[in-house]
PDB file of C-alpha atoms in Angstrom:
ATOM      1  CA  MET A   1     -53.971  38.642  -7.009  1.00  0.00           C
ATOM      2  CA  SER A   2     -50.915  36.467  -7.997  1.00  0.00           C
ATOM      3  CA  SER A   3     -49.152  37.105 -11.131  1.00  0.00           C
ATOM      4  CA  ILE A   4     -46.151  35.578 -13.446  1.00  0.00           C
ATOM      5  CA  THR A   5     -44.135  38.116 -15.221  1.00  0.00           C
ATOM      6  CA  ILE A   6     -40.613  37.900 -17.221  1.00  0.00           C
ATOM      7  CA  ARG A   7     -38.318  40.784 -16.889  1.00  0.00           C
ATOM      8  CA  LYS A   8     -34.819  41.499 -18.641  1.00  0.00           C
ATOM      9  CA  THR A   9     -32.784  41.825 -15.230  1.00  0.00           C
ATOM     10  CA  GLY A  10     -30.215  40.154 -13.372  1.00  0.00           C
ATOM     11  CA  ILE A  11     -31.684  37.908 -10.507  1.00  0.00           C
ATOM     12  CA  THR A  12     -29.400  39.345  -7.896  1.00  0.00           C
ATOM     13  CA  LYS A  13     -30.781  42.772  -8.663  1.00  0.00           C
ATOM     14  CA  LEU A  14     -34.610  42.119  -8.029  1.00  0.00           C
ATOM     15  CA  MET A  15     -36.454  43.363  -4.980  1.00  0.00           C
ATOM     16  CA  ALA A  16     -38.181  40.221  -3.792  1.00  0.00           C
ATOM     17  CA  ASP A  17     -38.777  38.472  -0.778  1.00  0.00           C
ATOM     18  CA  ALA A  18     -36.530  35.419  -2.255  1.00  0.00           C
ATOM     19  CA  VAL A  19     -34.617  34.743  -5.305  1.00  0.00           C
ATOM     20  CA  VAL A  20     -34.194  31.251  -6.695  1.00  0.00           C
ATOM     21  CA  ASN A  21     -30.663  29.827  -7.138  1.00  0.00           C
ATOM     22  CA  ALA A  22     -30.282  27.286  -9.817  1.00  0.00           C
ATOM     23  CA  ALA A  23     -28.158  24.983  -7.639  1.00  0.00           C
ATOM     24  CA  ASN A  24     -26.220  21.846  -7.762  1.00  0.00           C
ATOM     25  CA  THR A  25     -26.866  18.997  -5.401  1.00  0.00           C
ATOM     26  CA  GLU A  26     -23.948  19.642  -3.364  1.00  0.00           C
ATOM     27  CA  LEU A  27     -25.096  23.351  -2.601  1.00  0.00           C
ATOM     28  CA  LEU A  28     -21.605  24.645  -3.839  1.00  0.00           C
ATOM     29  CA  GLN A  29     -20.873  27.828  -5.545  1.00  0.00           C
ATOM     30  CA  GLY A  30     -21.093  26.994  -9.337  1.00  0.00           C
ATOM     31  CA  GLY A  31     -21.275  29.104 -12.492  1.00  0.00           C
ATOM     32  CA  GLY A  32     -23.857  31.213 -14.130  1.00  0.00           C
ATOM     33  CA  VAL A  33     -26.750  32.103 -11.786  1.00  0.00           C
ATOM     34  CA  CYS A  34     -25.316  30.345  -9.163  1.00  0.00           C
ATOM     35  CA  GLY A  35     -21.948  32.242  -9.220  1.00  0.00           C
ATOM     36  CA  TYR A  36     -23.742  35.411  -9.580  1.00  0.00           C
ATOM     37  CA  ILE A  37     -25.930  34.854  -6.543  1.00  0.00           C
ATOM     38  CA  PHE A  38     -22.915  33.459  -4.222  1.00  0.00           C
ATOM     39  CA  ASN A  39     -20.818  36.617  -5.130  1.00  0.00           C
ATOM     40  CA  ASP A  40     -23.534  39.116  -4.714  1.00  0.00           C
ATOM     41  CA  ALA A  41     -24.872  37.436  -1.495  1.00  0.00           C
ATOM     42  CA  GLY A  42     -21.570  37.104   0.128  1.00  0.00           C
ATOM     43  CA  VAL A  43     -19.563  33.972  -0.758  1.00  0.00           C
ATOM     44  CA  ALA A  44     -18.331  33.464   2.852  1.00  0.00           C
ATOM     45  CA  GLU A  45     -21.820  33.809   4.213  1.00  0.00           C
ATOM     46  CA  MET A  46     -23.552  31.853   1.550  1.00  0.00           C
ATOM     47  CA  THR A  47     -20.768  29.005   1.400  1.00  0.00           C
ATOM     48  CA  GLU A  48     -21.242  28.785   5.163  1.00  0.00           C
ATOM     49  CA  ALA A  49     -25.112  28.680   4.977  1.00  0.00           C
ATOM     50  CA  CYS A  50     -25.317  26.195   2.318  1.00  0.00           C
ATOM     51  CA  ASN A  51     -22.595  23.865   4.058  1.00  0.00           C
ATOM     52  CA  ARG A  52     -24.692  23.678   6.985  1.00  0.00           C
ATOM     53  CA  ILE A  53     -27.440  22.256   5.091  1.00  0.00           C
ATOM     54  CA  GLY A  54     -25.049  19.986   3.100  1.00  0.00           C
ATOM     55  CA  TYR A  55     -26.927  18.351   0.238  1.00  0.00           C
ATOM     56  CA  CYS A  56     -30.182  18.928  -1.805  1.00  0.00           C
ATOM     57  CA  ASN A  57     -31.808  16.205  -4.041  1.00  0.00           C
ATOM     58  CA  GLU A  58     -32.570  16.918  -7.742  1.00  0.00           C
ATOM     59  CA  GLY A  59     -36.413  18.291  -8.006  1.00  0.00           C
ATOM     60  CA  SER A  60     -35.914  19.722  -4.370  1.00  0.00           C
ATOM     61  CA  ALA A  61     -35.355  23.188  -2.617  1.00  0.00           C
ATOM     62  CA  VAL A  62     -33.731  24.441   0.505  1.00  0.00           C
ATOM     63  CA  ILE A  63     -33.737  27.900   1.813  1.00  0.00           C
ATOM     64  CA  THR A  64     -30.893  30.480   3.298  1.00  0.00           C
ATOM     65  CA  PRO A  65     -30.915  33.878   4.260  1.00  0.00           C
ATOM     66  CA  GLY A  66     -30.160  36.372   1.444  1.00  0.00           C
ATOM     67  CA  PHE A  67     -27.331  37.924   3.134  1.00  0.00           C
ATOM     68  CA  LYS A  68     -26.338  41.004   1.208  1.00  0.00           C
ATOM     69  CA  LEU A  69     -28.828  40.681  -1.749  1.00  0.00           C
ATOM     70  CA  PRO A  70     -31.906  42.898  -1.866  1.00  0.00           C
ATOM     71  CA  ALA A  71     -33.995  39.567  -1.362  1.00  0.00           C
ATOM     72  CA  LYS A  72     -34.208  38.531   2.179  1.00  0.00           C
ATOM     73  CA  TYR A  73     -33.934  34.876   1.073  1.00  0.00           C
ATOM     74  CA  VAL A  74     -32.267  32.713  -1.552  1.00  0.00           C
ATOM     75  CA  ILE A  75     -34.146  29.474  -2.307  1.00  0.00           C
ATOM     76  CA  HIS A  76     -31.789  26.988  -3.607  1.00  0.00           C
ATOM     77  CA  ALA A  77     -33.580  24.698  -6.016  1.00  0.00           C
ATOM     78  CA  VAL A  78     -31.875  21.659  -8.037  1.00  0.00           C
ATOM     79  CA  GLY A  79     -32.945  21.147 -11.467  1.00  0.00           C
ATOM     80  CA  PRO A  80     -32.032  18.189 -13.452  1.00  0.00           C
ATOM     81  CA  ARG A  81     -29.192  17.668 -15.837  1.00  0.00           C
ATOM     82  CA  TYR A  82     -30.811  17.470 -19.264  1.00  0.00           C
ATOM     83  CA  ILE A  83     -30.107  14.181 -20.950  1.00  0.00           C
ATOM     84  CA  ASP A  84     -32.747  13.363 -23.524  1.00  0.00           C
ATOM     85  CA  GLY A  85     -35.896  14.284 -21.811  1.00  0.00           C
ATOM     86  CA  ASN A  86     -36.740  10.517 -21.099  1.00  0.00           C
ATOM     87  CA  GLN A  87     -34.817  10.172 -17.744  1.00  0.00           C
ATOM     88  CA  GLY A  88     -37.396  11.979 -15.603  1.00  0.00           C
ATOM     89  CA  GLU A  89     -35.971  15.666 -16.431  1.00  0.00           C
ATOM     90  CA  PRO A  90     -39.479  17.159 -16.731  1.00  0.00           C
ATOM     91  CA  LYS A  91     -40.840  15.722 -13.389  1.00  0.00           C
ATOM     92  CA  LEU A  92     -37.708  16.598 -11.696  1.00  0.00           C
ATOM     93  CA  LEU A  93     -37.849  20.524 -13.320  1.00  0.00           C
ATOM     94  CA  TYR A  94     -41.290  20.801 -12.289  1.00  0.00           C
ATOM     95  CA  SER A  95     -40.566  19.513  -8.857  1.00  0.00           C
ATOM     96  CA  ALA A  96     -37.906  22.205  -8.341  1.00  0.00           C
ATOM     97  CA  TYR A  97     -40.421  25.022  -9.156  1.00  0.00           C
ATOM     98  CA  LYS A  98     -42.946  23.573  -7.237  1.00  0.00           C
ATOM     99  CA  GLN A  99     -40.821  22.881  -4.137  1.00  0.00           C
ATOM    100  CA  SER A 100     -39.492  26.566  -4.231  1.00  0.00           C
ATOM    101  CA  LEU A 101     -42.923  27.834  -4.366  1.00  0.00           C
ATOM    102  CA  LEU A 102     -44.043  25.651  -1.346  1.00  0.00           C
ATOM    103  CA  LEU A 103     -41.033  26.908   0.727  1.00  0.00           C
ATOM    104  CA  ALA A 104     -42.150  30.452  -0.327  1.00  0.00           C
ATOM    105  CA  LYS A 105     -45.476  29.841   1.043  1.00  0.00           C
ATOM    106  CA  GLU A 106     -44.347  28.118   4.166  1.00  0.00           C
ATOM    107  CA  ASN A 107     -42.277  30.962   5.000  1.00  0.00           C
ATOM    108  CA  ASN A 108     -45.001  33.587   4.212  1.00  0.00           C
ATOM    109  CA  LEU A 109     -43.069  35.203   1.284  1.00  0.00           C
ATOM    110  CA  HIS A 110     -45.327  36.913  -1.427  1.00  0.00           C
ATOM    111  CA  SER A 111     -42.654  37.468  -3.955  1.00  0.00           C
ATOM    112  CA  ILE A 112     -40.097  35.352  -5.782  1.00  0.00           C
ATOM    113  CA  GLY A 113     -37.525  35.701  -8.585  1.00  0.00           C
ATOM    114  CA  PHE A 114     -36.667  32.666 -10.714  1.00  0.00           C
ATOM    115  CA  PRO A 115     -33.983  32.058 -13.112  1.00  0.00           C
ATOM    116  CA  LEU A 116     -34.751  29.534 -15.991  1.00  0.00           C
ATOM    117  CA  ILE A 117     -33.629  26.529 -13.904  1.00  0.00           C
ATOM    118  CA  SER A 118     -31.541  24.013 -15.539  1.00  0.00           C
ATOM    119  CA  ALA A 119     -31.544  25.859 -18.957  1.00  0.00           C
ATOM    120  CA  GLY A 120     -27.877  26.940 -18.657  1.00  0.00           C
ATOM    121  CA  ILE A 121     -24.952  24.702 -18.002  1.00  0.00           C
ATOM    122  CA  PHE A 122     -27.261  21.685 -17.226  1.00  0.00           C
ATOM    123  CA  GLY A 123     -28.662  21.917 -21.079  1.00  0.00           C
ATOM    124  CA  TYR A 124     -32.327  21.717 -20.750  1.00  0.00           C
ATOM    125  CA  PRO A 125     -33.789  23.000 -24.060  1.00  0.00           C
ATOM    126  CA  VAL A 126     -35.151  26.727 -23.276  1.00  0.00           C
ATOM    127  CA  ASP A 127     -38.493  26.172 -24.878  1.00  0.00           C
ATOM    128  CA  LYS A 128     -38.929  23.152 -22.880  1.00  0.00           C
ATOM    129  CA  ALA A 129     -37.695  24.512 -19.709  1.00  0.00           C
ATOM    130  CA  TRP A 130     -40.142  27.478 -20.226  1.00  0.00           C
ATOM    131  CA  ARG A 131     -42.993  25.169 -20.401  1.00  0.00           C
ATOM    132  CA  LYS A 132     -42.181  23.160 -17.288  1.00  0.00           C
ATOM    133  CA  ALA A 133     -41.366  26.426 -15.231  1.00  0.00           C
ATOM    134  CA  LEU A 134     -44.553  28.143 -16.548  1.00  0.00           C
ATOM    135  CA  GLN A 135     -46.954  24.912 -15.828  1.00  0.00           C
ATOM    136  CA  ALA A 136     -45.471  24.643 -12.375  1.00  0.00           C
ATOM    137  CA  CYS A 137     -45.987  28.173 -11.544  1.00  0.00           C
ATOM    138  CA  ASN A 138     -49.507  28.527 -13.229  1.00  0.00           C
ATOM    139  CA  ASP A 139     -50.441  25.110 -11.386  1.00  0.00           C
ATOM    140  CA  PHE A 140     -49.106  26.536  -7.950  1.00  0.00           C
ATOM    141  CA  ILE A 141     -51.327  29.541  -8.473  1.00  0.00           C
ATOM    142  CA  ASN A 142     -54.344  27.742  -9.247  1.00  0.00           C
ATOM    143  CA  SER A 143     -54.008  25.211  -6.564  1.00  0.00           C
ATOM    144  CA  ASN A 144     -53.518  28.106  -3.793  1.00  0.00           C
ATOM    145  CA  PRO A 145     -56.095  30.558  -4.908  1.00  0.00           C
ATOM    146  CA  ASP A 146     -56.001  32.411  -1.291  1.00  0.00           C
ATOM    147  CA  TYR A 147     -52.448  32.922  -1.223  1.00  0.00           C
ATOM    148  CA  ASP A 148     -51.061  36.033  -3.388  1.00  0.00           C
ATOM    149  CA  ILE A 149     -47.547  35.634  -4.749  1.00  0.00           C
ATOM    150  CA  ASP A 150     -45.837  37.556  -7.366  1.00  0.00           C
ATOM    151  CA  ILE A 151     -43.484  35.400  -9.635  1.00  0.00           C
ATOM    152  CA  VAL A 152     -41.029  37.060 -11.701  1.00  0.00           C
ATOM    153  CA  PHE A 153     -38.672  35.311 -14.117  1.00  0.00           C
ATOM    154  CA  ALA A 154     -35.231  37.211 -14.347  1.00  0.00           C
ATOM    155  CA  VAL A 155     -33.679  36.618 -17.811  1.00  0.00           C
ATOM    156  CA  ILE A 156     -30.835  38.564 -19.451  1.00  0.00           C
ATOM    157  CA  ASP A 157     -31.213  37.311 -23.139  1.00  0.00           C
ATOM    158  CA  ASP A 158     -33.596  38.716 -25.373  1.00  0.00           C
ATOM    159  CA  LYS A 159     -34.159  35.513 -27.286  1.00  0.00           C
ATOM    160  CA  VAL A 160     -34.758  33.709 -23.950  1.00  0.00           C
ATOM    161  CA  LYS A 161     -37.211  36.227 -22.855  1.00  0.00           C
ATOM    162  CA  ALA A 162     -39.053  36.351 -25.892  1.00  0.00           C
ATOM    163  CA  ILE A 163     -39.709  32.646 -25.890  1.00  0.00           C
ATOM    164  CA  GLY A 164     -40.817  32.678 -22.426  1.00  0.00           C
ATOM    165  CA  GLU A 165     -43.276  35.471 -23.180  1.00  0.00           C
ATOM    166  CA  GLY A 166     -44.583  33.271 -26.225  1.00  0.00           C
ATOM    167  CA  ILE A 167     -45.155  30.557 -23.912  1.00  0.00           C
ATOM    168  CA  LEU A 168     -46.655  32.562 -20.890  1.00  0.00           C
ATOM    169  CA  LYS A 169     -49.437  33.903 -23.390  1.00  0.00           C
ATOM    170  CA  THR A 170     -50.732  30.320 -23.555  1.00  0.00           C
ATOM    171  CA  PHE A 171     -51.431  30.019 -19.841  1.00  0.00           C
ATOM    172  CA  SER A 172     -53.424  33.173 -19.927  1.00  0.00           C
TER     173      SER A 172
END
């Protein structure tokens, strides 16, 4: 049976089939979650794998090996930069989660760890980011009743975690 949980942990520590990188369109090592994933996976290996792919559109996702991470794979999902919420950001953020989950299913992965995509340096308001993230994950589970997947959100901030847990309860 599929599930969605929120844990206070670093995403690079998750024991999951895949973890999701909050990536940029050029798939370059960035700051925040992206920087930690590249560092812990192995900068040279991850950079080479991402360079082979080359580019990923906002709202899309691509997959690479996890290299030195506990996760077998890294799904690089590109969320939008938040401007004002009226430039298609909600649709793009929803799509980044949906495409990540579809890639997981295509690769027969049954556990996935997400950060809160776009809520860091891309400036997406935390409560709005949680609503889109949890809506996309809940919709995926409901649309794929015969596919079991454990979805874990890895957050390191208590306030961000509490906001997510409050919103998650509205989906139960």
